[in-house]
Structures are given as C-alpha cells and as structure tokens.
Tab-separated table of C-alpha atoms and ligand atoms in Angstrom:
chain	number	residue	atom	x	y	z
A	1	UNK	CA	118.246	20.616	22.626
A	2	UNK	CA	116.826	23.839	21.411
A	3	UNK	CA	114.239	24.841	23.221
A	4	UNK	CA	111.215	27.748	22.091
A	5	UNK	CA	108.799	30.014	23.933
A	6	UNK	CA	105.273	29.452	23.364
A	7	UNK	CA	103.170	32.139	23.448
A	8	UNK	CA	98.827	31.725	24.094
A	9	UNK	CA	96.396	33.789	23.808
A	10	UNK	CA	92.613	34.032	23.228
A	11	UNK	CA	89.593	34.883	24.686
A	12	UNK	CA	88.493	33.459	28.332
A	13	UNK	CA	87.974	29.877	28.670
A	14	UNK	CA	89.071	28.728	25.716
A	15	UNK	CA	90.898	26.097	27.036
A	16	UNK	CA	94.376	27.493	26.919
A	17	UNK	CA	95.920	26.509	30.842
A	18	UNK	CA	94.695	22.996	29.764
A	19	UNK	CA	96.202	22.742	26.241
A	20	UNK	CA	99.082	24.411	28.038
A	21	UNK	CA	99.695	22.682	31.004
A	22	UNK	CA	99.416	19.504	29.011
A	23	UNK	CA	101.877	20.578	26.724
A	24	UNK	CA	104.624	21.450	29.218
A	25	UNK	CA	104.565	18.690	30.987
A	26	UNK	CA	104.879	16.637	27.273
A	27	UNK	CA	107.846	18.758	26.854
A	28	UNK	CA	109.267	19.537	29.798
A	29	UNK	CA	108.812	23.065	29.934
A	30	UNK	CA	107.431	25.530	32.344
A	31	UNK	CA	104.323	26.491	32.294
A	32	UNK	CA	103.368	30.327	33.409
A	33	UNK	CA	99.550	30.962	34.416
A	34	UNK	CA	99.579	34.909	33.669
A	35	UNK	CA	95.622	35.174	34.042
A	36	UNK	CA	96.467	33.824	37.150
A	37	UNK	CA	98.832	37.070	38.396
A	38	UNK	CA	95.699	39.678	37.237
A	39	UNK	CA	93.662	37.443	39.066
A	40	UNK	CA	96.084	37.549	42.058
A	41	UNK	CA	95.950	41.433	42.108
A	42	UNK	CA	92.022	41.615	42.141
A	43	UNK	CA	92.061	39.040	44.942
A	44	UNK	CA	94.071	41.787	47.288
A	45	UNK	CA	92.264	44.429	46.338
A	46	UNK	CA	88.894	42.484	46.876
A	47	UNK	CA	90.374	41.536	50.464
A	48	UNK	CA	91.347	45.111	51.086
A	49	UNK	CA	88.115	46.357	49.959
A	50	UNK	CA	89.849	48.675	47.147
A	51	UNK	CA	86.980	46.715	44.942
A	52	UNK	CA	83.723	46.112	45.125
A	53	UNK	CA	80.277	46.086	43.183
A	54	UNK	CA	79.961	50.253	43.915
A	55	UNK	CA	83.441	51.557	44.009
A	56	UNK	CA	87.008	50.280	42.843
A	57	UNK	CA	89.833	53.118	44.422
A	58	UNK	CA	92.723	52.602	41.617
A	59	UNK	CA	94.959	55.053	43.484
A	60	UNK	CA	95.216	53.002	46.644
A	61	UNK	CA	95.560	49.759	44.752
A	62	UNK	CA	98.224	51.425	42.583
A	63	UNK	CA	99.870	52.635	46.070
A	64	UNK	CA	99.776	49.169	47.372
A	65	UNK	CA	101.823	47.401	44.153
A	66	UNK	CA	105.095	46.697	46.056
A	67	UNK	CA	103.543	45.161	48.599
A	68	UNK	CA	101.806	42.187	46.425
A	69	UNK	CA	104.687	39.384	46.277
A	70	UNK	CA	103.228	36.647	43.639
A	71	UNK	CA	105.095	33.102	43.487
A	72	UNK	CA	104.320	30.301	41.395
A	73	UNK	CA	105.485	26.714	43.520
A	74	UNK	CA	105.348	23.982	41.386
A	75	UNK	CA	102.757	21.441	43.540
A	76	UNK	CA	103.642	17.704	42.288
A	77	UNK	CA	99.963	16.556	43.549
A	78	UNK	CA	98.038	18.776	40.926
A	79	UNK	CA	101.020	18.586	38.294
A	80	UNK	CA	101.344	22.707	37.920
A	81	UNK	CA	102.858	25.560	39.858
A	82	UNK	CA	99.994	27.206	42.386
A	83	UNK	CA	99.961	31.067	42.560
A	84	UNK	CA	100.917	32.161	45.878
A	85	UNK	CA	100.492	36.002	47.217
A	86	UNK	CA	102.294	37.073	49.728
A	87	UNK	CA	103.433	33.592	50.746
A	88	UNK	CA	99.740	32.225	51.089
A	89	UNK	CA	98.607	29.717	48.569
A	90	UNK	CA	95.670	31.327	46.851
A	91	UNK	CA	95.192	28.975	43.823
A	92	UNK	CA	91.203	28.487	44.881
A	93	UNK	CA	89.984	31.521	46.254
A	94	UNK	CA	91.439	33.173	42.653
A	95	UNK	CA	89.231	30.732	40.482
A	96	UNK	CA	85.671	31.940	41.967
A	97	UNK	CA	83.003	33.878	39.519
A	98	UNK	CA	82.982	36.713	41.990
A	99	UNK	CA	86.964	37.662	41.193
A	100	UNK	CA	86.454	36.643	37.567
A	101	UNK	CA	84.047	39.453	37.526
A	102	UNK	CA	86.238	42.049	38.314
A	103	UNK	CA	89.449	40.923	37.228
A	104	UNK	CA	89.105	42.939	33.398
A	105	UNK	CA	88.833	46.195	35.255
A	106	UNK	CA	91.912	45.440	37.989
A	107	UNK	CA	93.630	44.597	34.584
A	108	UNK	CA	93.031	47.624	32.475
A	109	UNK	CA	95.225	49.422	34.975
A	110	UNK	CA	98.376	50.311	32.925
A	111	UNK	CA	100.410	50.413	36.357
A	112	UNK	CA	99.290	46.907	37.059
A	113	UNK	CA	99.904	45.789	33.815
A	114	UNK	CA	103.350	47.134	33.315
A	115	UNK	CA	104.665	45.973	37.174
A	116	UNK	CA	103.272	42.387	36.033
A	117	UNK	CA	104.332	42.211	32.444
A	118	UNK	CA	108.477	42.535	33.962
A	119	UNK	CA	107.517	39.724	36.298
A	120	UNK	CA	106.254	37.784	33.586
A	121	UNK	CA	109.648	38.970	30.980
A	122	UNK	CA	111.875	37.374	34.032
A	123	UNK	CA	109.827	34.013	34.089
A	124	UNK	CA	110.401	33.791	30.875
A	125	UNK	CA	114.103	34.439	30.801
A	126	UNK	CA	115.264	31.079	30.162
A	127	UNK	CA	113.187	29.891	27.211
A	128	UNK	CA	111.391	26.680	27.154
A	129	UNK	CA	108.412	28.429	28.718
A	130	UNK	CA	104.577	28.461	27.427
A	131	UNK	CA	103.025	31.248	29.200
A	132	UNK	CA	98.745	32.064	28.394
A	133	UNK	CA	97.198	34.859	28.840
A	134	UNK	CA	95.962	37.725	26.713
A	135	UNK	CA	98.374	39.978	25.568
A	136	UNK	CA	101.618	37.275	25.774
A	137	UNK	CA	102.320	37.235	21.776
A	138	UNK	CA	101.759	40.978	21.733
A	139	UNK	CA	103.801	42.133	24.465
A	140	UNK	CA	105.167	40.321	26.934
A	141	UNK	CA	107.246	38.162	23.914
A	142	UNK	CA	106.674	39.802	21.173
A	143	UNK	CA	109.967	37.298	19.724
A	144	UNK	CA	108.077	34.022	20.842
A	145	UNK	CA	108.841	31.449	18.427
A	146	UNK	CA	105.950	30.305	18.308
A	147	UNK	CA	102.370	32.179	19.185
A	148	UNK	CA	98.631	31.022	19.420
A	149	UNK	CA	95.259	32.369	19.202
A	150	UNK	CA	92.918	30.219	20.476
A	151	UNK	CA	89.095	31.059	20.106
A	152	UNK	CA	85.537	29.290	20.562
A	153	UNK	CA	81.901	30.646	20.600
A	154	UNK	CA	80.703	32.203	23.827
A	155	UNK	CA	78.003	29.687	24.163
A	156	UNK	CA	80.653	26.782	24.054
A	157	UNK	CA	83.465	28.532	26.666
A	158	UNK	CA	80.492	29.682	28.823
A	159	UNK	CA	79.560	25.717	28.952
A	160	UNK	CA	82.898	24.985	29.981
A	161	UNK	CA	83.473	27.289	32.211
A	162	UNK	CA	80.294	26.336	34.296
A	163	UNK	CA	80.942	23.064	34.390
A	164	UNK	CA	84.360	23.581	36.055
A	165	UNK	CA	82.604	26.104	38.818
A	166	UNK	CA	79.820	23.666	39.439
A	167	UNK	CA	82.154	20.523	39.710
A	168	UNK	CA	84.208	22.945	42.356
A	169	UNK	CA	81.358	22.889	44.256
A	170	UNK	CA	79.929	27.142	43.519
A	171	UNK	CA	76.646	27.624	43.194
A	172	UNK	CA	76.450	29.653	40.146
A	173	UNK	CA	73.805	29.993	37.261
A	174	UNK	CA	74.717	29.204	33.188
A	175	UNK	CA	73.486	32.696	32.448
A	176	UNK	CA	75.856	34.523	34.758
A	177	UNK	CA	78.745	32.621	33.350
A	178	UNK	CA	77.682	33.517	30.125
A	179	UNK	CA	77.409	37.009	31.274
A	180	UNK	CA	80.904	36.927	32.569
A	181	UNK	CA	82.484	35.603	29.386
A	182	UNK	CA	81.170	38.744	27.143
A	183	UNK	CA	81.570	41.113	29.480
A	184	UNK	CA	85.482	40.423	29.618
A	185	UNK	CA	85.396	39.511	25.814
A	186	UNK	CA	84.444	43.239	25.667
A	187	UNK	CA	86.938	44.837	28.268
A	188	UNK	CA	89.394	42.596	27.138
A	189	UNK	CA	89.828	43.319	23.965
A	190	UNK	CA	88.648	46.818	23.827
A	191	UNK	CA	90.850	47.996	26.588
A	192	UNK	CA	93.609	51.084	25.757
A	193	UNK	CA	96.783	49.217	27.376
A	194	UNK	CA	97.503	45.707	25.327
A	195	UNK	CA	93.991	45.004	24.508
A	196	UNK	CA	93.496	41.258	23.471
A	197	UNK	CA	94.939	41.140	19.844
A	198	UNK	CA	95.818	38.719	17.348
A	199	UNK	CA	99.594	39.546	16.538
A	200	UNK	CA	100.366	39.113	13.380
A	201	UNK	CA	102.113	36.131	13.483
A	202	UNK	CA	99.714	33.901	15.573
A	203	UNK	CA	98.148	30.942	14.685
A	204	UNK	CA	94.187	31.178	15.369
A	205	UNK	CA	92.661	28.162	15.946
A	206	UNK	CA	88.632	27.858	16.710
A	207	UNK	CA	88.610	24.965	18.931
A	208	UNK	CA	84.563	24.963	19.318
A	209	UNK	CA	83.993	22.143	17.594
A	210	UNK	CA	87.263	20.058	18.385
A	211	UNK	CA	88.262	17.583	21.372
A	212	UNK	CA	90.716	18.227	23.977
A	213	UNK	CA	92.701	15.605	22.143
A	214	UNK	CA	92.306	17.136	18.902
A	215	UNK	CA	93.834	20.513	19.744
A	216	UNK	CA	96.617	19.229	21.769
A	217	UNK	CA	97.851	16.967	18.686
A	218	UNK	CA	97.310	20.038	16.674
A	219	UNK	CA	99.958	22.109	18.834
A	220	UNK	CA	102.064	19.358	19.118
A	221	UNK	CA	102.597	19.368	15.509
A	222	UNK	CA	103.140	22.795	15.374
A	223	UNK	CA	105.514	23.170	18.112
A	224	UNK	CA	107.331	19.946	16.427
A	225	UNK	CA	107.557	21.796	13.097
A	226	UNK	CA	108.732	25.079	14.932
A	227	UNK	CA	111.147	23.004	16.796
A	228	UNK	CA	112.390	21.503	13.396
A	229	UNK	CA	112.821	24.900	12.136
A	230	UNK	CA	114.761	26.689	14.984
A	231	UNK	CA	117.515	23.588	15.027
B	301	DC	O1	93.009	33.712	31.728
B	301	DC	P1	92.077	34.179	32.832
B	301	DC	O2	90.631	34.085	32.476
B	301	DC	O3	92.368	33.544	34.148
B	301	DC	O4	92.427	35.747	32.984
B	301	DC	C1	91.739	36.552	33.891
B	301	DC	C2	91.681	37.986	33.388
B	301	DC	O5	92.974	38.576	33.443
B	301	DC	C3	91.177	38.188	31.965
B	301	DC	O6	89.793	38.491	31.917
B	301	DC	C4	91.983	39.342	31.456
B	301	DC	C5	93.195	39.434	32.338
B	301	DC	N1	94.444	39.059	31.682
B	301	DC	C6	95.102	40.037	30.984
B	301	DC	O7	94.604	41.146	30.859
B	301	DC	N2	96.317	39.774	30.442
B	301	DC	C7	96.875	38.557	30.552
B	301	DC	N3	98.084	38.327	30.014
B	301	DC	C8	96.187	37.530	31.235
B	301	DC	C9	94.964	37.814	31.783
C-alpha cells in the first residue's frame, strides 16, 4: 500500500499533536512530535543554566549540541512515542509554561535548527510519517505529499492551552498563557531561519470554530483523496 508523508504546521496550540496523533494511529503511521525536540533542547539548556529570564549564552549551548541525544520510544500506555534526552524520559518536564516560554528563542538558533532538522529528515526516511511542527512543509519535507496549515484565534488556542496546564495540575494564569501564545506567534513566524510559513502548497484550515471531530474527518478526507491520487 502506498503510503504519504504528512506534513503540519501552524501556529502554537492549534491542535496539531492531537489531530496528528489521532491520525497515525487511524493509519498506522508514525507520528514525529518536532516541537517536542526544540522543546528538548531548551530543557538542557534550562538545566544547565545556559537560559534563564536575564541571560541565554548561545555559544555554550551551541558547544554542547553533540552531547544532547533525543529518542522518541513509542509508550503503549499513552498511545505515542515519549521524547527522551539523553536516555531520561522527559515527556513532562518539556510541557511546562516556564520552557514554553523560552523555547522560540532556543529555536531561532540556526545551529540548533539545522542539527535537528537532519534528525527529523532521518525519521522521516521511510514515509508513512506525519510529523508537526512549524517549519515541516517548508523545510524539513519540502516533497510531503500532503501539507497542512492549521490556524485558530489566539483567544481560542490560549483557552486550550490553559486548560491542558491546569488539568496537569500547574498553577498558571489565562493571561500568561495568552501572553505566551503571541509572543511565540511573533518569534515564530518572524524569525530569519525557517520562520513559520505557509508553503505554497498547504492546506490552511481555521479550526476555531470546529470540533475535534470535525477537523479530524476533514484530514481524513484529504489524506484519503491524496492517497487516491499517489496510487
Ligand atoms: O509545537 P510546540 O508548541 O511544542 O513547539 C514549541 C516551539 O518550538 C515553538 O514555539 C517553535 C518551535 N518549533 C520550531 O521552531 N520548529 C518546529 N518544527 C517545531 C517547533
């Protein structure tokens, strides 16, 4: 059977890992967090102290590269592969507001970017892969049969994105989250290396006023018809 690459991007919490993992396990395809690998990164250099609220030292987190290992181990439990670093599973401490706010400056690094970009080229080797992230249809497969934009208001992804903290147990406020979500809008897409793009062949789709449900029958379509055409 022929199988596709799936490329997603969009802006933050936009529901992409969900529509995603969903989708993958539907198909039987394997799903690549890449958020998850920038997210990795800012994680050692928080622990290292390379970042912090006064001073981030890009040198010696740019010296330090070869020695962040990242895995993905499929965990049956949760139904998607956990990010580990280094051998340590780090799938919770990477989802806290306190990384999210610095992971848009660990990834405007071009020597992060380019070191993670080849990991992500080699997970995606084999096809049947649906990788999210922000710069996946762009660069990382440019060829991706087919490629998604997904986008929502601020308000609405903000909403979202505090629920999921506060049902994790963090004590965070709305307005932070908000806070977060345009402040890497901004960085994210107005970044020099691979800002967040539409390419030109991606399908946008505004899921702000749609269901979980909705979108996912949506894609399915889509990847149907693109599966149709490729045979
Ligand atoms: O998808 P996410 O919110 O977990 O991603 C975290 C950050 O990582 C996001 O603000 C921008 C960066 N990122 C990126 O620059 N390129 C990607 N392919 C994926 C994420």
């Amino acid at each position: 059977m022929t199988k596709i690459t799936i490329a997603i991007d969009g802006f933050s919490s936009t529901g992409k890992s969900t529509v995603a993992k969903r989708l993958a396990k539907h198909l039987g395809y394997t799903y690549v967090d890449s958020g998850a690998m920038y997210r990795a990164v800012t994680w050692y250099a928080m622990k290292h102290n390379f970042i912090n609220k006064e001073r981030f030292d890009i040198d010696s987190l740019v010296s330090h590269l070869d020695d962040i290992h990242l895995n993905f181990v499929f965990n049956k439990e949760v139904g998607f592969a956990e990010v580990y670093l280094n051998d340590e599973n780090i799938e919770k401490q990477i989802r806290t507001l306190e990384v999210s706010n610095f992971v848009s400056k660990v990834a405007e690094i071009s020597e992060v970017r380019s070191q993670l970009v080849k990991q992500q080229q080699k997970l995606g080797k084999g096809k049947g892969v649906i990788m999210d992230g922000r710069d996946i249809g762009t660069v990382v497969f440019p060829d991706a049969e087919l490629k998604l934009f997904l986008t929502a208001n601020a308000e609405n992804r903000a909403k979202r994105r505090f629920d999921e903290l506060i049902k994790r147990g963090e004590k965070v406020l709305y307005d932070d989250v908000l806070k977060n979500v345009q402040e890497r809008d901004y960085i994210d897409s107005h970044r020099t290396d691979s800002p967040l793009v539409k390419a030109k062949d991606a399908i946008e789709i505004d899921n702000s006023d749609m269901t979980k449900d909705e979108q996912f029958q949506i894609i399915l379509d889509l990847v149907n018809k693109t599966l149709k055409e490729k045979s």
